[in-house]
Amino acid sequence: PATAGLLVLYGADNSPSCRPPKDKLDKNETTECVYKIPCKSCDSVYIGETGRSFGTRMKEHRKEVEQQDGRRFTRSAKQTAETEQNKSAITDHATRKNHVIDWDEARVIGRESNRMARWIREAVKIRKEADKAMNRDEGAYRLSHVYDTILLSATTSSGERNSVRQRPQMRSKRH
């Protein structure tokens, strides 16, 4: 039967209920989320979280990378840049390795309105990416390494199996 653009749901008693479908939220308007930004040049990814809009956070990351992209280094300036730490680990990755960030493939990988739960989710995602994460730290929440065996033997968000090989110790961002 024609539903005239309505979403038909069936209740526990199998009775139909009609309502208009929800509008799909533009990913850039998504707030309170954990996100993933891949590198075009290698399989590294950056995992981050924000309470603000995903689009706003992407613009900030992109602006910093693009400011550094315009710089041309002499050999000695490049060596100096290697030791300097930029605001973002994404910028460090792009400039130190001369890699290109894949902004078009950046995506939200989870939503969580509770800040602490979002920090935990970010820490879990960083740990699950193991040696592919370009993050400098473990995220806002210091996740116990007791969980490493479980997290590192599980699949990554891209569906690949992680090895149980542990990543070198990372610093905690906010502790």
Short mmCIF file of C-alpha atoms in Angstrom, two decimals:
data_model
loop_
_atom_site.label_atom_id
_atom_site.label_comp_id
_atom_site.label_asym_id
_atom_site.label_seq_id
_atom_site.Cartn_x
_atom_site.Cartn_y
_atom_site.Cartn_z
CA PRO A 1 0.00 0.00 0.00
CA ALA A 2 1.08 3.58 -0.66
CA THR A 3 2.27 5.38 2.46
CA ALA A 4 2.53 8.90 0.96
CA GLY A 5 6.00 9.54 2.39
CA LEU A 6 5.10 8.28 5.86
CA LEU A 7 7.05 5.79 7.89
CA VAL A 8 4.87 2.85 8.91
CA LEU A 9 5.79 1.27 12.23
CA TYR A 10 4.12 -1.74 13.76
CA GLY A 11 3.56 -1.94 17.50
CA ALA A 12 3.78 -4.98 19.78
CA ASP A 13 0.14 -5.74 19.01
CA ASN A 14 0.96 -5.60 15.25
CA SER A 15 -1.13 -2.46 14.74
CA PRO A 16 0.25 0.02 12.18
CA SER A 17 1.31 3.51 13.24
CA CYS A 18 2.18 6.17 10.65
CA ARG A 19 4.41 9.20 11.07
CA PRO A 20 6.63 11.28 8.81
CA PRO A 21 10.24 9.98 8.63
CA LYS A 22 12.90 11.92 10.53
CA ASP A 23 15.10 14.21 8.48
CA LYS A 24 18.62 12.85 8.16
CA LEU A 25 21.08 15.13 9.98
CA ASP A 26 23.97 16.42 7.87
CA LYS A 27 27.16 14.87 9.29
CA ASN A 28 28.71 18.33 9.66
CA GLU A 29 25.90 19.37 11.99
CA THR A 30 26.37 16.33 14.24
CA THR A 31 27.34 17.32 17.78
CA GLU A 32 28.59 15.35 20.79
CA CYS A 33 30.46 12.81 18.70
CA VAL A 34 33.59 10.73 18.24
CA TYR A 35 35.09 11.03 14.76
CA LYS A 36 37.75 9.49 12.54
CA ILE A 37 39.96 11.29 9.99
CA PRO A 38 42.03 9.08 7.66
CA CYS A 39 45.26 9.84 5.83
CA LYS A 40 45.23 9.49 2.02
CA SER A 41 48.91 8.61 1.91
CA CYS A 42 48.95 5.74 4.42
CA ASP A 43 46.56 3.75 6.61
CA SER A 44 46.90 6.05 9.64
CA VAL A 45 43.79 7.57 11.19
CA TYR A 46 43.11 10.27 13.74
CA ILE A 47 40.40 9.67 16.35
CA GLY A 48 38.90 12.67 18.10
CA GLU A 49 35.85 13.80 20.03
CA THR A 50 33.92 17.02 20.27
CA GLY A 51 30.84 18.37 21.97
CA ARG A 52 30.55 20.99 19.23
CA SER A 53 29.57 20.32 15.63
CA PHE A 54 31.66 17.87 13.62
CA GLY A 55 31.88 20.42 10.78
CA THR A 56 33.29 23.11 13.07
CA ARG A 57 35.92 20.74 14.44
CA MET A 58 36.89 19.60 10.92
CA LYS A 59 37.35 23.24 9.84
CA GLU A 60 39.71 23.82 12.78
CA HIS A 61 41.81 20.73 11.99
CA ARG A 62 41.87 21.57 8.28
CA LYS A 63 42.82 25.21 8.84
CA GLU A 64 45.86 24.27 10.91
CA VAL A 65 47.03 21.63 8.40
CA GLU A 66 46.58 24.03 5.48
CA GLN A 67 48.54 26.77 7.28
CA GLN A 68 51.46 24.36 7.59
CA ASP A 69 51.05 23.01 4.03
CA GLY A 70 51.97 26.40 2.59
CA ARG A 71 55.36 26.39 4.27
CA ARG A 72 58.34 25.18 2.28
CA PHE A 73 61.20 23.87 4.34
CA THR A 74 64.93 24.02 3.83
CA ARG A 75 66.71 20.98 5.21
CA SER A 76 67.51 22.73 8.52
CA ALA A 77 63.98 24.21 8.82
CA LYS A 78 62.52 20.73 8.24
CA GLN A 79 64.69 19.31 11.04
CA THR A 80 63.46 22.08 13.36
CA ALA A 81 59.84 21.39 12.34
CA GLU A 82 60.36 17.71 13.19
CA THR A 83 60.97 18.63 16.83
CA GLU A 84 58.19 21.22 17.12
CA GLN A 85 54.79 20.02 18.20
CA ASN A 86 51.78 21.51 16.43
CA LYS A 87 48.43 21.99 18.14
CA SER A 88 47.03 18.93 16.36
CA ALA A 89 48.51 15.47 15.85
CA ILE A 90 46.94 15.54 12.39
CA THR A 91 49.11 18.54 11.47
CA ASP A 92 52.21 16.80 12.87
CA HIS A 93 51.45 13.72 10.75
CA ALA A 94 50.82 15.71 7.57
CA THR A 95 53.89 17.94 7.88
CA ARG A 96 56.44 15.48 9.25
CA LYS A 97 55.58 12.72 6.80
CA ASN A 98 54.55 15.01 3.92
CA HIS A 99 51.21 13.17 3.77
CA VAL A 100 47.78 14.28 2.59
CA ILE A 101 44.80 14.07 4.94
CA ASP A 102 41.61 12.60 3.43
CA TRP A 103 39.09 15.22 4.60
CA ASP A 104 36.36 13.82 2.35
CA GLU A 105 36.46 10.47 4.16
CA ALA A 106 36.37 11.98 7.66
CA ARG A 107 33.31 10.65 9.45
CA VAL A 108 31.44 10.40 12.72
CA ILE A 109 31.97 6.96 14.25
CA GLY A 110 29.88 7.38 17.38
CA ARG A 111 27.60 9.76 19.24
CA GLU A 112 27.42 10.26 22.98
CA SER A 113 25.82 13.19 24.80
CA ASN A 114 27.50 12.39 28.13
CA ARG A 115 31.00 13.90 28.04
CA MET A 116 32.68 11.24 30.21
CA ALA A 117 31.10 8.43 28.17
CA ARG A 118 32.25 10.21 24.97
CA TRP A 119 35.82 10.43 26.37
CA ILE A 120 35.74 6.71 27.17
CA ARG A 121 34.44 5.91 23.68
CA GLU A 122 37.25 8.02 22.16
CA ALA A 123 39.87 6.22 24.29
CA VAL A 124 38.50 2.81 23.26
CA LYS A 125 38.54 3.74 19.56
CA ILE A 126 42.12 5.06 19.80
CA ARG A 127 43.25 1.88 21.56
CA LYS A 128 41.45 -0.33 19.02
CA GLU A 129 43.23 1.41 16.15
CA ALA A 130 46.51 0.43 17.88
CA ASP A 131 49.51 1.29 15.70
CA LYS A 132 47.37 2.96 12.97
CA ALA A 133 46.32 5.90 15.16
CA MET A 134 48.20 9.14 14.54
CA ASN A 135 47.00 10.45 17.91
CA ARG A 136 49.77 11.60 20.25
CA ASP A 137 47.86 10.60 23.36
CA GLU A 138 45.25 8.12 24.55
CA GLY A 139 42.42 10.66 24.57
CA ALA A 140 40.75 12.53 27.41
CA TYR A 141 40.07 9.41 29.46
CA ARG A 142 42.88 7.25 30.73
CA LEU A 143 41.67 3.77 29.85
CA SER A 144 43.30 1.00 31.86
CA HIS A 145 45.64 -1.25 29.88
CA VAL A 146 43.83 -4.20 31.46
CA TYR A 147 41.44 -3.94 28.48
CA ASP A 148 44.17 -4.16 25.82
CA THR A 149 43.88 -7.89 25.17
CA ILE A 150 40.15 -7.58 24.55
CA LEU A 151 40.32 -4.37 22.52
CA LEU A 152 43.34 -5.26 20.43
CA SER A 153 42.01 -8.70 19.51
CA ALA A 154 38.65 -7.26 18.40
CA THR A 155 37.94 -5.80 14.98
CA THR A 156 38.58 -2.14 14.15
CA SER A 157 35.82 0.23 13.09
CA SER A 158 36.79 -0.48 9.46
CA GLY A 159 36.12 -4.20 9.98
CA GLU A 160 39.76 -5.31 10.02
CA ARG A 161 41.15 -7.59 12.70
CA ASN A 162 43.68 -5.93 14.97
CA SER A 163 46.79 -7.78 15.93
CA VAL A 164 47.46 -8.27 19.62
CA ARG A 165 50.69 -6.31 19.20
CA GLN A 166 50.61 -3.41 21.63
CA ARG A 167 51.31 0.17 20.69
CA PRO A 168 54.03 2.08 22.55
CA GLN A 169 52.80 3.83 25.69
CA MET A 170 50.87 7.01 24.87
CA ARG A 171 50.35 10.06 27.05
CA SER A 172 46.99 10.94 28.51
CA LYS A 173 45.62 14.23 27.16
CA ARG A 174 43.85 15.62 30.21
CA HIS A 175 45.34 13.78 33.19
#
